[in-house]
């Protein structure tokens, strides 16, 4: 008998059918991966199971008995635990306080902190989830915070654990650790639902794979019976090219970007970029590869005018933009797809048209003197929305209401649509599902075809290998190796990315968790 | 001269003046820790002051008056709770509406029940609890005079307030209620997902803050002034909000901050005697507590961190 069963669960939001008769089964001791694009309805269906949403139809069965789950309390009492996509942790409180919240040990209203702490330590030991019970959440790295979330569910007595996109925020190292934690949970008799849109993870960890698309379950398979191409097809509903082949040779035109002996300080005052020299010419994609935190962020910020370099020069088509601000850089022909689309790429409270005109809002035809021209902006927005396939009811929708993939298309539409000389793309596919990744990759390649210079900064080896004409490997603020696309493979890149001195990581080890991860 | 200003009574009076501020400030602390801004403290205090007085006028019992003040404070705060929790309206607007409502309602009922605006008849007040004989003369007697005045000269609610500050401080940090309260103001959804009702937790906090602000009103009328005057709270509810912030959203901190403001108020009264000596407009002294509020809010506490979710209505799902 299955531990958890869903029969024809249906849930509609105004204007969207988020779940359309979703049926699925979870057996005891099983890891089921729930795979689907952003917006497929994965979180919705699991929120129904957890009692956060009430379904419009269908039923949920626990241990074969129909369960009317109306609140998280009831879900918890039935033995269902959920780790949400956005953590449900109270940052100023300690690990112990967060774990016992709602089920605090103690009498007469007082909390018995000694007992609470001991239970947390016991659980932590039993499941191999090491964590300091007295640390404040705010001081912990995300990987550790996630452990606290898992411990919280276990403390509440979860037999079924739902993990909603647990790897989205983890480094590759943390992803590996999470996978081994999940396996040990299953060995202890738990059953796990693992929500993701990343194919490699599904292949690595799942016993069974359930694929959702547009609110429906569209298929069920297992890692032995399929491969990532098959999964991608099922998930997106069409053939997806996971790795786009470039059809043309790079045509190196004039030098567009030249960076000479650049030194940049990080926020913490350390020299994050320690003397970097390179150039990018028109019609070429140069990728900067590296493990996160090796100076890529600071390099990008100084090129695009968001961070003042300590020393060195940056030339854009011969114009010195070393100390230029972002406005001057844009006017000089630079476009930037920032790594954090929410913080730097978009204004979520603005609508699509407003977001699309940002940066060009002062210049004709979008402005005339101090006034903006809504007609021109609207016409441009309509064209871009069509050209870049942004799925939205209208240009007047707020950017914050789009799915992640469509938000990124919006940024791409603005930055490439501006027709720049140089495109700086920092982690342009972070957090996107395969369909959207393919789209963004095609746009970047199209920019290259039309003779633009592209500087791609990515943590994803797959992305670097499939797009780059040349790869610069960055390690501790320096470019330690330059490789032509022919010479680069995952193994070589990994070797230089980790400093070149250490042992070679196997390609497998580097690739699987790195792709889609965000180290 | 200085001896006329720095007297035992200055400190005793600081403690008295701090009491209504502290009660309302602790109310504010509890409310904001749960994630609800309570700008209505002023109006709730006024409501408590009025109904407390009315009850004493009706029954002749000061203690029944205190109960009426607390109950009416909780009652009118229920309006704020309903508006800001269930209806998810803007909490600042709801609070402002209650302040205006309280002002109008108490003025209207004055006319209706007592037939005139302004001030009610004097009421029977609560007396200081202790009344010790002072020993003869000398330095010891002088020291005792100070001690007696500062520690033993007070009415019940003044002591009760200190007790409330300590109990609330412990409760917030050591009890289940306190843990959930702290979590509510930071991340209500986290509280919801562990199966604890956000609405109920917030309702309880808002009602408690209303009861405390009502008690503050009782202290003003039934212990300090001995009658009700329209708009007699005179901005104390807002100073209490500042004290809560200055006290970094903790009950004891709120109390200590209130003590500072209370001291400024007491000092201001004492300084009035200087009027005969130098020609300073009395309004300048009257400004003192408010000036201090502005300075404190603008400068010293610039970096105090409010509960992350304060002011945000919570919506399920
Ligand atoms: N609270 C909500 N209100 C309205 N629409 C929602 C809400 N939550 C999700 N949706 C919509 O339901 C669909 C499914 O969303 P979701 O379950 O979050 O997808 P997934 O987790 O697979 O990325 C999306 O179209 C999303 O925009
Ligand atoms: Mg989701």
PDB file of N, CA, C and O in Angstrom, chain B residues 62-103:
ATOM      1  N   UNK B  62     -12.356  52.689  42.340  1.00  0.00           N
ATOM      2  CA  UNK B  62     -11.220  52.869  41.431  1.00  0.00           C
ATOM      3  C   UNK B  62     -10.793  51.569  40.767  1.00  0.00           C
ATOM      4  O   UNK B  62     -10.427  51.548  39.596  1.00  0.00           O
ATOM      5  N   UNK B  63     -10.863  50.470  41.506  1.00  0.00           N
ATOM      6  CA  UNK B  63     -10.416  49.201  40.900  1.00  0.00           C
ATOM      7  C   UNK B  63     -11.340  48.757  39.781  1.00  0.00           C
ATOM      8  O   UNK B  63     -10.874  48.249  38.762  1.00  0.00           O
ATOM      9  N   UNK B  64     -12.651  48.960  39.960  1.00  0.00           N
ATOM     10  CA  UNK B  64     -13.556  48.654  38.843  1.00  0.00           C
ATOM     11  C   UNK B  64     -13.224  49.564  37.660  1.00  0.00           C
ATOM     12  O   UNK B  64     -13.321  49.164  36.497  1.00  0.00           O
ATOM     13  N   UNK B  65     -12.804  50.785  37.963  1.00  0.00           N
ATOM     14  CA  UNK B  65     -12.393  51.707  36.916  1.00  0.00           C
ATOM     15  C   UNK B  65     -11.204  51.171  36.142  1.00  0.00           C
ATOM     16  O   UNK B  65     -11.165  51.235  34.901  1.00  0.00           O
ATOM     17  N   UNK B  66     -10.231  50.616  36.869  1.00  0.00           N
ATOM     18  CA  UNK B  66      -9.054  50.048  36.196  1.00  0.00           C
ATOM     19  C   UNK B  66      -9.488  48.920  35.262  1.00  0.00           C
ATOM     20  O   UNK B  66      -9.051  48.838  34.102  1.00  0.00           O
ATOM     21  N   UNK B  67     -10.388  48.083  35.771  1.00  0.00           N
ATOM     22  CA  UNK B  67     -10.851  46.957  34.943  1.00  0.00           C
ATOM     23  C   UNK B  67     -11.563  47.477  33.684  1.00  0.00           C
ATOM     24  O   UNK B  67     -11.333  46.990  32.575  1.00  0.00           O
ATOM     25  N   UNK B  68     -12.393  48.493  33.872  1.00  0.00           N
ATOM     26  CA  UNK B  68     -13.100  49.065  32.714  1.00  0.00           C
ATOM     27  C   UNK B  68     -12.113  49.646  31.710  1.00  0.00           C
ATOM     28  O   UNK B  68     -12.287  49.517  30.491  1.00  0.00           O
ATOM     29  N   UNK B  69     -11.055  50.292  32.208  1.00  0.00           N
ATOM     30  CA  UNK B  69     -10.054  50.872  31.309  1.00  0.00           C
ATOM     31  C   UNK B  69      -9.382  49.786  30.481  1.00  0.00           C
ATOM     32  O   UNK B  69      -9.230  49.899  29.257  1.00  0.00           O
ATOM     33  N   UNK B  70      -8.967  48.709  31.160  1.00  0.00           N
ATOM     34  CA  UNK B  70      -8.295  47.601  30.465  1.00  0.00           C
ATOM     35  C   UNK B  70      -9.241  46.982  29.437  1.00  0.00           C
ATOM     36  O   UNK B  70      -8.867  46.751  28.280  1.00  0.00           O
ATOM     37  N   UNK B  71     -10.484  46.751  29.853  1.00  0.00           N
ATOM     38  CA  UNK B  71     -11.440  46.106  28.951  1.00  0.00           C
ATOM     39  C   UNK B  71     -11.738  46.991  27.744  1.00  0.00           C
ATOM     40  O   UNK B  71     -11.793  46.515  26.609  1.00  0.00           O
ATOM     41  N   UNK B  72     -11.915  48.284  27.983  1.00  0.00           N
ATOM     42  CA  UNK B  72     -12.243  49.149  26.848  1.00  0.00           C
ATOM     43  C   UNK B  72     -11.036  49.292  25.919  1.00  0.00           C
ATOM     44  O   UNK B  72     -11.189  49.379  24.700  1.00  0.00           O
ATOM     45  N   UNK B  73      -9.817  49.288  26.489  1.00  0.00           N
ATOM     46  CA  UNK B  73      -8.617  49.334  25.655  1.00  0.00           C
ATOM     47  C   UNK B  73      -8.549  48.115  24.753  1.00  0.00           C
ATOM     48  O   UNK B  73      -8.320  48.216  23.543  1.00  0.00           O
ATOM     49  N   UNK B  74      -8.779  46.944  25.350  1.00  0.00           N
ATOM     50  CA  UNK B  74      -8.776  45.716  24.550  1.00  0.00           C
ATOM     51  C   UNK B  74      -9.898  45.770  23.523  1.00  0.00           C
ATOM     52  O   UNK B  74      -9.720  45.371  22.372  1.00  0.00           O
ATOM     53  N   UNK B  75     -11.051  46.322  23.951  1.00  0.00           N
ATOM     54  CA  UNK B  75     -12.206  46.372  23.055  1.00  0.00           C
ATOM     55  C   UNK B  75     -11.934  47.189  21.809  1.00  0.00           C
ATOM     56  O   UNK B  75     -12.176  46.735  20.681  1.00  0.00           O
ATOM     57  N   UNK B  76     -11.401  48.394  21.995  1.00  0.00           N
ATOM     58  CA  UNK B  76     -11.211  49.231  20.811  1.00  0.00           C
ATOM     59  C   UNK B  76     -10.046  48.713  19.958  1.00  0.00           C
ATOM     60  O   UNK B  76     -10.031  48.871  18.732  1.00  0.00           O
ATOM     61  N   UNK B  77      -9.090  48.011  20.605  1.00  0.00           N
ATOM     62  CA  UNK B  77      -7.994  47.464  19.803  1.00  0.00           C
ATOM     63  C   UNK B  77      -8.482  46.307  18.936  1.00  0.00           C
ATOM     64  O   UNK B  77      -7.853  45.954  17.945  1.00  0.00           O
ATOM     65  N   UNK B  78      -9.625  45.734  19.320  1.00  0.00           N
ATOM     66  CA  UNK B  78     -10.185  44.666  18.485  1.00  0.00           C
ATOM     67  C   UNK B  78     -10.537  45.204  17.098  1.00  0.00           C
ATOM     68  O   UNK B  78     -10.458  44.493  16.101  1.00  0.00           O
ATOM     69  N   UNK B  79     -10.918  46.474  17.048  1.00  0.00           N
ATOM     70  CA  UNK B  79     -11.212  47.088  15.751  1.00  0.00           C
ATOM     71  C   UNK B  79      -9.937  47.095  14.901  1.00  0.00           C
ATOM     72  O   UNK B  79      -9.939  46.735  13.719  1.00  0.00           O
ATOM     73  N   UNK B  80      -8.844  47.478  15.553  1.00  0.00           N
ATOM     74  CA  UNK B  80      -7.555  47.491  14.844  1.00  0.00           C
ATOM     75  C   UNK B  80      -7.171  46.073  14.411  1.00  0.00           C
ATOM     76  O   UNK B  80      -6.702  45.854  13.295  1.00  0.00           O
ATOM     77  N   UNK B  81      -7.386  45.126  15.310  1.00  0.00           N
ATOM     78  CA  UNK B  81      -7.051  43.733  14.986  1.00  0.00           C
ATOM     79  C   UNK B  81      -7.854  43.257  13.788  1.00  0.00           C
ATOM     80  O   UNK B  81      -7.306  42.692  12.840  1.00  0.00           O
ATOM     81  N   UNK B  82      -9.151  43.517  13.816  1.00  0.00           N
ATOM     82  CA  UNK B  82      -9.998  43.041  12.730  1.00  0.00           C
ATOM     83  C   UNK B  82      -9.583  43.691  11.403  1.00  0.00           C
ATOM     84  O   UNK B  82      -9.431  43.016  10.385  1.00  0.00           O
ATOM     85  N   UNK B  83      -9.368  44.997  11.458  1.00  0.00           N
ATOM     86  CA  UNK B  83      -9.011  45.703  10.221  1.00  0.00           C
ATOM     87  C   UNK B  83      -7.660  45.240   9.692  1.00  0.00           C
ATOM     88  O   UNK B  83      -7.498  44.960   8.507  1.00  0.00           O
ATOM     89  N   UNK B  84      -6.671  45.142  10.581  1.00  0.00           N
ATOM     90  CA  UNK B  84      -5.329  44.886  10.057  1.00  0.00           C
ATOM     91  C   UNK B  84      -5.028  43.406   9.881  1.00  0.00           C
ATOM     92  O   UNK B  84      -4.183  43.041   9.075  1.00  0.00           O
ATOM     93  N   UNK B  85      -5.705  42.534  10.612  1.00  0.00           N
ATOM     94  CA  UNK B  85      -5.430  41.103  10.462  1.00  0.00           C
ATOM     95  C   UNK B  85      -6.410  40.464   9.478  1.00  0.00           C
ATOM     96  O   UNK B  85      -6.005  39.910   8.462  1.00  0.00           O
ATOM     97  N   UNK B  86      -7.697  40.564   9.781  1.00  0.00           N
ATOM     98  CA  UNK B  86      -8.668  39.880   8.931  1.00  0.00           C
ATOM     99  C   UNK B  86      -8.897  40.594   7.602  1.00  0.00           C
ATOM    100  O   UNK B  86      -8.976  39.957   6.551  1.00  0.00           O
ATOM    101  N   UNK B  87      -9.025  41.921   7.679  1.00  0.00           N
ATOM    102  CA  UNK B  87      -9.292  42.647   6.433  1.00  0.00           C
ATOM    103  C   UNK B  87      -8.006  43.018   5.705  1.00  0.00           C
ATOM    104  O   UNK B  87      -8.028  43.495   4.576  1.00  0.00           O
ATOM    105  N   UNK B  88      -6.860  42.803   6.372  1.00  0.00           N
ATOM    106  CA  UNK B  88      -5.551  43.104   5.797  1.00  0.00           C
ATOM    107  C   UNK B  88      -5.442  44.537   5.281  1.00  0.00           C
ATOM    108  O   UNK B  88      -4.868  44.786   4.231  1.00  0.00           O
ATOM    109  N   UNK B  89      -6.023  45.459   6.039  1.00  0.00           N
ATOM    110  CA  UNK B  89      -5.899  46.839   5.584  1.00  0.00           C
ATOM    111  C   UNK B  89      -4.580  47.420   6.079  1.00  0.00           C
ATOM    112  O   UNK B  89      -3.893  46.829   6.895  1.00  0.00           O
ATOM    113  N   UNK B  90      -4.251  48.576   5.577  1.00  0.00           N
ATOM    114  CA  UNK B  90      -3.015  49.240   5.968  1.00  0.00           C
ATOM    115  C   UNK B  90      -3.061  49.568   7.459  1.00  0.00           C
ATOM    116  O   UNK B  90      -3.979  50.223   7.938  1.00  0.00           O
ATOM    117  N   UNK B  91      -2.033  49.116   8.177  1.00  0.00           N
ATOM    118  CA  UNK B  91      -2.087  49.201   9.636  1.00  0.00           C
ATOM    119  C   UNK B  91      -1.914  50.629  10.147  1.00  0.00           C
ATOM    120  O   UNK B  91      -2.410  50.979  11.216  1.00  0.00           O
ATOM    121  N   UNK B  92      -1.205  51.425   9.399  1.00  0.00           N
ATOM    122  CA  UNK B  92      -1.027  52.811   9.817  1.00  0.00           C
ATOM    123  C   UNK B  92      -2.347  53.574   9.662  1.00  0.00           C
ATOM    124  O   UNK B  92      -2.749  54.344  10.515  1.00  0.00           O
ATOM    125  N   UNK B  93      -3.031  53.296   8.575  1.00  0.00           N
ATOM    126  CA  UNK B  93      -4.321  53.951   8.355  1.00  0.00           C
ATOM    127  C   UNK B  93      -5.332  53.500   9.394  1.00  0.00           C
ATOM    128  O   UNK B  93      -6.023  54.310  10.009  1.00  0.00           O
ATOM    129  N   UNK B  94      -5.379  52.192   9.645  1.00  0.00           N
ATOM    130  CA  UNK B  94      -6.314  51.673  10.639  1.00  0.00           C
ATOM    131  C   UNK B  94      -6.013  52.290  12.008  1.00  0.00           C
ATOM    132  O   UNK B  94      -6.921  52.693  12.734  1.00  0.00           O
ATOM    133  N   UNK B  95      -4.730  52.378  12.355  1.00  0.00           N
ATOM    134  CA  UNK B  95      -4.343  52.965  13.636  1.00  0.00           C
ATOM    135  C   UNK B  95      -4.734  54.431  13.733  1.00  0.00           C
ATOM    136  O   UNK B  95      -5.273  54.883  14.755  1.00  0.00           O
ATOM    137  N   UNK B  96      -4.493  55.152  12.655  1.00  0.00           N
ATOM    138  CA  UNK B  96      -4.854  56.575  12.648  1.00  0.00           C
ATOM    139  C   UNK B  96      -6.359  56.743  12.797  1.00  0.00           C
ATOM    140  O   UNK B  96      -6.832  57.606  13.535  1.00  0.00           O
ATOM    141  N   UNK B  97      -7.101  55.879  12.116  1.00  0.00           N
ATOM    142  CA  UNK B  97      -8.558  55.946  12.205  1.00  0.00           C
ATOM    143  C   UNK B  97      -9.004  55.746  13.644  1.00  0.00           C
ATOM    144  O   UNK B  97      -9.909  56.449  14.133  1.00  0.00           O
ATOM    145  N   UNK B  98      -8.361  54.818  14.340  1.00  0.00           N
ATOM    146  CA  UNK B  98      -8.749  54.559  15.729  1.00  0.00           C
ATOM    147  C   UNK B  98      -8.405  55.754  16.615  1.00  0.00           C
ATOM    148  O   UNK B  98      -9.172  56.123  17.505  1.00  0.00           O
ATOM    149  N   UNK B  99      -7.274  56.389  16.352  1.00  0.00           N
ATOM    150  CA  UNK B  99      -6.929  57.588  17.117  1.00  0.00           C
ATOM    151  C   UNK B  99      -8.006  58.659  16.953  1.00  0.00           C
ATOM    152  O   UNK B  99      -8.430  59.280  17.919  1.00  0.00           O
ATOM    153  N   UNK B 100      -8.449  58.854  15.722  1.00  0.00           N
ATOM    154  CA  UNK B 100      -9.483  59.856  15.477  1.00  0.00           C
ATOM    155  C   UNK B 100     -10.806  59.427  16.110  1.00  0.00           C
ATOM    156  O   UNK B 100     -11.504  60.218  16.737  1.00  0.00           O
ATOM    157  N   UNK B 101     -11.107  58.138  15.964  1.00  0.00           N
ATOM    158  CA  UNK B 101     -12.337  57.591  16.529  1.00  0.00           C
ATOM    159  C   UNK B 101     -12.359  57.784  18.042  1.00  0.00           C
ATOM    160  O   UNK B 101     -13.365  58.223  18.612  1.00  0.00           O
ATOM    161  N   UNK B 102     -11.250  57.499  18.701  1.00  0.00           N
ATOM    162  CA  UNK B 102     -11.184  57.585  20.163  1.00  0.00           C
ATOM    163  C   UNK B 102     -11.415  59.030  20.607  1.00  0.00           C
ATOM    164  O   UNK B 102     -12.144  59.294  21.564  1.00  0.00           O
ATOM    165  N   UNK B 103     -10.792  59.939  19.884  1.00  0.00           N
ATOM    166  CA  UNK B 103     -10.930  61.353  20.229  1.00  0.00           C
ATOM    167  C   UNK B 103     -12.391  61.783  20.113  1.00  0.00           C
ATOM    168  O   UNK B 103     -12.954  62.413  21.013  1.00  0.00           O
TER     169      UNK B 103
END
